[in-house]
mmCIF file of C-alpha atoms in Angstrom:
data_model
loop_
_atom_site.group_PDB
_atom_site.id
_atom_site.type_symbol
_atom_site.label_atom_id
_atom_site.label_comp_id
_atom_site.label_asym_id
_atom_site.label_seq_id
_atom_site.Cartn_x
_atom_site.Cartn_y
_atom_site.Cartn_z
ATOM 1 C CA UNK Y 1 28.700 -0.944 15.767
ATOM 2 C CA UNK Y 2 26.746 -1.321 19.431
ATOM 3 C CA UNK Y 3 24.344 -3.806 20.141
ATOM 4 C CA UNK Y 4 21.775 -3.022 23.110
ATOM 5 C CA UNK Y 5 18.873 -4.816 24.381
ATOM 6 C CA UNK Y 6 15.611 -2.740 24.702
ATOM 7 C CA UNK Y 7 12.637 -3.576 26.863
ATOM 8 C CA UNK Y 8 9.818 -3.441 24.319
ATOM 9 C CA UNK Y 9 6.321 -1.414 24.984
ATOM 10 C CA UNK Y 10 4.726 -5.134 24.741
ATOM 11 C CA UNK Y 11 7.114 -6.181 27.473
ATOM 12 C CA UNK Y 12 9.527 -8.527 25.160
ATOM 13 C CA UNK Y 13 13.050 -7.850 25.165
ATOM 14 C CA UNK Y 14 15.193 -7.858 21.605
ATOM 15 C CA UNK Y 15 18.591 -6.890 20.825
ATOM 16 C CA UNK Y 16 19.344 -4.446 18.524
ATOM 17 C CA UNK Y 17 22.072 -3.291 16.342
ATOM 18 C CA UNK Y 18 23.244 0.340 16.166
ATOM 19 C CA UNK Y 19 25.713 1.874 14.023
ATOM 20 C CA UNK Y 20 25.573 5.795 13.758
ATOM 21 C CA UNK Y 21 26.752 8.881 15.679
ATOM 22 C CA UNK Y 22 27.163 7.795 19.666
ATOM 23 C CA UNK Y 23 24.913 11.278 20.719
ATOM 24 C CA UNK Y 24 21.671 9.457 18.633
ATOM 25 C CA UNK Y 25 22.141 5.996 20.323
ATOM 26 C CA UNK Y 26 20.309 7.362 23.511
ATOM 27 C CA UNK Y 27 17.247 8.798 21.316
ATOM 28 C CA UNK Y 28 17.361 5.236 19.375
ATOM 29 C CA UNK Y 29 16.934 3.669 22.493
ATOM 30 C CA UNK Y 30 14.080 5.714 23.772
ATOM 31 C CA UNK Y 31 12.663 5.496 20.296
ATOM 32 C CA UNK Y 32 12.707 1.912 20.223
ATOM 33 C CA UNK Y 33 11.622 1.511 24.063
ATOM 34 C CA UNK Y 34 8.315 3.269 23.274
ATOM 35 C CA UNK Y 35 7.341 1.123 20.493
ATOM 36 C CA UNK Y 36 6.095 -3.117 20.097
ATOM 37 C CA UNK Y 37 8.837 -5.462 19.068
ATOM 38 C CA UNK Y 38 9.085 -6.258 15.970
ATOM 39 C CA UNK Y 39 6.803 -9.378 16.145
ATOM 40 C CA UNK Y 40 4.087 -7.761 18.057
ATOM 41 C CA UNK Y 41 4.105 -4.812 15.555
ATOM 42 C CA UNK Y 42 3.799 -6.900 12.781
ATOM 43 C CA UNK Y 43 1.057 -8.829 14.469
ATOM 44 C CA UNK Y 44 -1.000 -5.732 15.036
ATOM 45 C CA UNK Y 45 -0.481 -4.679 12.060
ATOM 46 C CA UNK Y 46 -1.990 -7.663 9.818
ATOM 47 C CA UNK Y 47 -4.770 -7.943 12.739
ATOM 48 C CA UNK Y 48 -5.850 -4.188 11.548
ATOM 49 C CA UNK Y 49 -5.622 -4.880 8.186
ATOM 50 C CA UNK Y 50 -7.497 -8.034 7.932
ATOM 51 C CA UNK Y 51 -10.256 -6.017 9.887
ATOM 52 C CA UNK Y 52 -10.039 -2.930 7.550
ATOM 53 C CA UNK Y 53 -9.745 -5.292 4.584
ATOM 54 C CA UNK Y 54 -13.384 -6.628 6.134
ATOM 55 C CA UNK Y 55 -14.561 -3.402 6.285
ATOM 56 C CA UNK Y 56 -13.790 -2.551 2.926
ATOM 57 C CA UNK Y 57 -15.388 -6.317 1.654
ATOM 58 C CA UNK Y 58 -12.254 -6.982 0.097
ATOM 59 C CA UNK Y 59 -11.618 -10.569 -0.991
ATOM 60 C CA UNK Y 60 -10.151 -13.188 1.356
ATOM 61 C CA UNK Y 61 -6.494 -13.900 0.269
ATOM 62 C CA UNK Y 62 -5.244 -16.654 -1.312
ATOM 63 C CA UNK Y 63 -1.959 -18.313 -0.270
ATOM 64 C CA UNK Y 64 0.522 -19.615 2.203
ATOM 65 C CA UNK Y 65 -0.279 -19.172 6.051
ATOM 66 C CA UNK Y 66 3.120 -16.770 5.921
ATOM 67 C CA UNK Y 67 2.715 -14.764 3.172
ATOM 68 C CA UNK Y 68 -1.674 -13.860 3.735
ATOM 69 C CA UNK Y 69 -0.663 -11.600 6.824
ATOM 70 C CA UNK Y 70 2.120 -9.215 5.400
ATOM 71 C CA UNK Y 71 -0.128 -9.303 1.831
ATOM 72 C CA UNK Y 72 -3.049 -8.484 4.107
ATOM 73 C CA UNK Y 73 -0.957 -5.437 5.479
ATOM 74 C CA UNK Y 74 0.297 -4.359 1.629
ATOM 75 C CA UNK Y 75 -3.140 -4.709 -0.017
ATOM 76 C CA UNK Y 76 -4.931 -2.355 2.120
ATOM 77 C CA UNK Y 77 -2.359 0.654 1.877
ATOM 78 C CA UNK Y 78 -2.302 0.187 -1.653
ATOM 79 C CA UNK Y 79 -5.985 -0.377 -1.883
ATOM 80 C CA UNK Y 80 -6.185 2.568 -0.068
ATOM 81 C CA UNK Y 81 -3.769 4.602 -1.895
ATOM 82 C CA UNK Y 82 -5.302 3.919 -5.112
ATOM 83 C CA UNK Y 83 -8.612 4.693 -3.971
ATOM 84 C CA UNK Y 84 -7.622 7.927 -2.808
ATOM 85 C CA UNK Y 85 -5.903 8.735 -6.212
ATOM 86 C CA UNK Y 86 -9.545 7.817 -8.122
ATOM 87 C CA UNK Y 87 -11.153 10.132 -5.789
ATOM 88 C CA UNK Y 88 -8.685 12.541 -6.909
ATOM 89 C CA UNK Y 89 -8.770 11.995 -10.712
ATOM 90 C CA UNK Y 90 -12.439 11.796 -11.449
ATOM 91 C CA UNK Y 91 -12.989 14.755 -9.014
ATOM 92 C CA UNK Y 92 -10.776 16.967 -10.602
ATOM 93 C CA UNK Y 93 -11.356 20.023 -12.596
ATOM 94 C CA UNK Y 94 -8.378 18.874 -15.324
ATOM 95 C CA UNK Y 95 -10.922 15.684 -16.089
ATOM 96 C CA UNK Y 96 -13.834 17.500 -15.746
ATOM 97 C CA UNK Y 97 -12.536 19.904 -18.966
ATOM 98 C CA UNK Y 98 -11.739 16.758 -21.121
ATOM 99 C CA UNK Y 99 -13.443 16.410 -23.902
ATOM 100 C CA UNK Y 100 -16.199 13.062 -23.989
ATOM 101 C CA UNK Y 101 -14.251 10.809 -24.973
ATOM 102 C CA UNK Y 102 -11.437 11.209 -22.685
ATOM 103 C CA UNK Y 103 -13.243 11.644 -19.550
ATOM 104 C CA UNK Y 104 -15.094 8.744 -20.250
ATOM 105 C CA UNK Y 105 -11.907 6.562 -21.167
ATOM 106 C CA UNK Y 106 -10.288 8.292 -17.948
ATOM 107 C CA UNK Y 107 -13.131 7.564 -15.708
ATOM 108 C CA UNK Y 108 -13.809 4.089 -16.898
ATOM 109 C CA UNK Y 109 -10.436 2.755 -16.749
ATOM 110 C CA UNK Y 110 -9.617 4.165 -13.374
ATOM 111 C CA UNK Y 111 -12.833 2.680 -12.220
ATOM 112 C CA UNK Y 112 -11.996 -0.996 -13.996
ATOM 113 C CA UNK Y 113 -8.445 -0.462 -12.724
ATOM 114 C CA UNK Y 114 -9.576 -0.384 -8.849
ATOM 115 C CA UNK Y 115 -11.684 -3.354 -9.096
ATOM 116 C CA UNK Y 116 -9.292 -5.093 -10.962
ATOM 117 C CA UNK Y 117 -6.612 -4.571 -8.072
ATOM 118 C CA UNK Y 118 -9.814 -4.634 -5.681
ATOM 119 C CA UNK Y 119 -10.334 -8.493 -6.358
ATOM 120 C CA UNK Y 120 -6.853 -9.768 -6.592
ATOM 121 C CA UNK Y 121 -6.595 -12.476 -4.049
ATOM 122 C CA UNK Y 122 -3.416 -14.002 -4.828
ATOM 123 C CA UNK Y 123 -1.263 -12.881 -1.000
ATOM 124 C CA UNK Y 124 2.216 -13.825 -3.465
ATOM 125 C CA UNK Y 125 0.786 -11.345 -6.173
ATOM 126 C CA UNK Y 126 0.599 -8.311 -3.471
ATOM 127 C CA UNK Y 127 4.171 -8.897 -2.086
ATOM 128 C CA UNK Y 128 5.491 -9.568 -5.839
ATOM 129 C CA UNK Y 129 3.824 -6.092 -6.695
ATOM 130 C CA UNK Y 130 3.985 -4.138 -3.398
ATOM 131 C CA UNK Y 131 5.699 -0.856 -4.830
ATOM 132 C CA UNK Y 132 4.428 -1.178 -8.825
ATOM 133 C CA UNK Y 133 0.604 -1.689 -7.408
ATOM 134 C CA UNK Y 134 0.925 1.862 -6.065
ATOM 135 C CA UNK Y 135 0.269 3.107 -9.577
ATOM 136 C CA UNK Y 136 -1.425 -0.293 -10.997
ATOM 137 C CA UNK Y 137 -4.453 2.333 -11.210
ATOM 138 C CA UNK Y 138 -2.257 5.121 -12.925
ATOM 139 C CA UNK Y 139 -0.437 2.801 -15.283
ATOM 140 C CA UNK Y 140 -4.336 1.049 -16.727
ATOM 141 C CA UNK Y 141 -5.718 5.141 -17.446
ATOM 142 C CA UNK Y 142 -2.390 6.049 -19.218
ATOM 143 C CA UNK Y 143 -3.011 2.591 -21.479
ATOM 144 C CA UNK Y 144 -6.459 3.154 -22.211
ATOM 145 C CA UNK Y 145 -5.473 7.049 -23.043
ATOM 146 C CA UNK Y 146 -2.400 7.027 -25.396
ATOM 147 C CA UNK Y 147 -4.704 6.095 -28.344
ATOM 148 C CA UNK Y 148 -6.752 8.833 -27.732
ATOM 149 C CA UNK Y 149 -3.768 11.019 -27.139
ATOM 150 C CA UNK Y 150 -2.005 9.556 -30.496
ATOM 151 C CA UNK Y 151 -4.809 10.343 -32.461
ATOM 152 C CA UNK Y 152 -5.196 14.092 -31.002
ATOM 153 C CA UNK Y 153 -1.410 14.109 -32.684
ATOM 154 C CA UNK Y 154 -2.230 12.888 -36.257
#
């Protein structure tokens, strides 16, 4: 294992660790020498996503000073993520065939589902739940469906 400092597109300097094949330790470098630090990225990261999370008149977050700016940064790509997957389900031609009762349960739920998610403003919640909340939507329209399914089966 190297270590290497790197002179940071923000201007700070950090050390870094690199273990790997010696021919990729120049690209790392480069790689890493056209990017923030680590701090700054972070920092520009939760300063877009508490604008985008404006934008989108999502809740102010709940919680400690530390944990609001990386939840900030989680809740909008899964926000986003799960809005796009909405758009996806009630547009598409698969729903549009269901019968009633289905679509409705499908289109409801997903629709609850995103709100639900939508208003949580607990900052510990979203870093608790940052990889299940990617299908928090997905998981509510398969619960409100398997009864509808189960009866298609009796």
């Amino acid at each position: 294992m190297s270590t290497f400092t790197v002179q940071h597109t923000c201007g700070h300097e950090s050390k870094h660790a690199y273990t790997g094949p010696e021919e990729a330790l120049q690209q790392r470098k480069e790689w890493l020498q056209g990017r923030p630090c680590q701090a700054c990225w972070r920092a520009q990261e939760s300063t877009l996503a508490a604008d985008q999370s404006q934008e989108l008149n999502l809740p102010e977050l709940e919680g400690s000073e530390q944990d609001k700016p990386w939840a900030a940064v989680i809740r909008l790509k899964v926000v986003e993520h799960n809005r796009d997957y909405v758009k996806k389900l009630v547009g598409s031609k698969k729903v549009a065939a269901e019968e009633e009762t289905m679509r409705t349960a499908i289109i409801t739920s997903a629709n609850e589902a995103l709100r639900e998610l939508e208003s949580q403003r607990d900052a510990g919640w979203w870093i608790a739940n940052r990889f299940d909340a990617l299908t928090f939507v997905k998981a509510k329209v398969v619960k409100a469906v398997t009864p509808i399914l189960d009866a298609r089966s009796e």
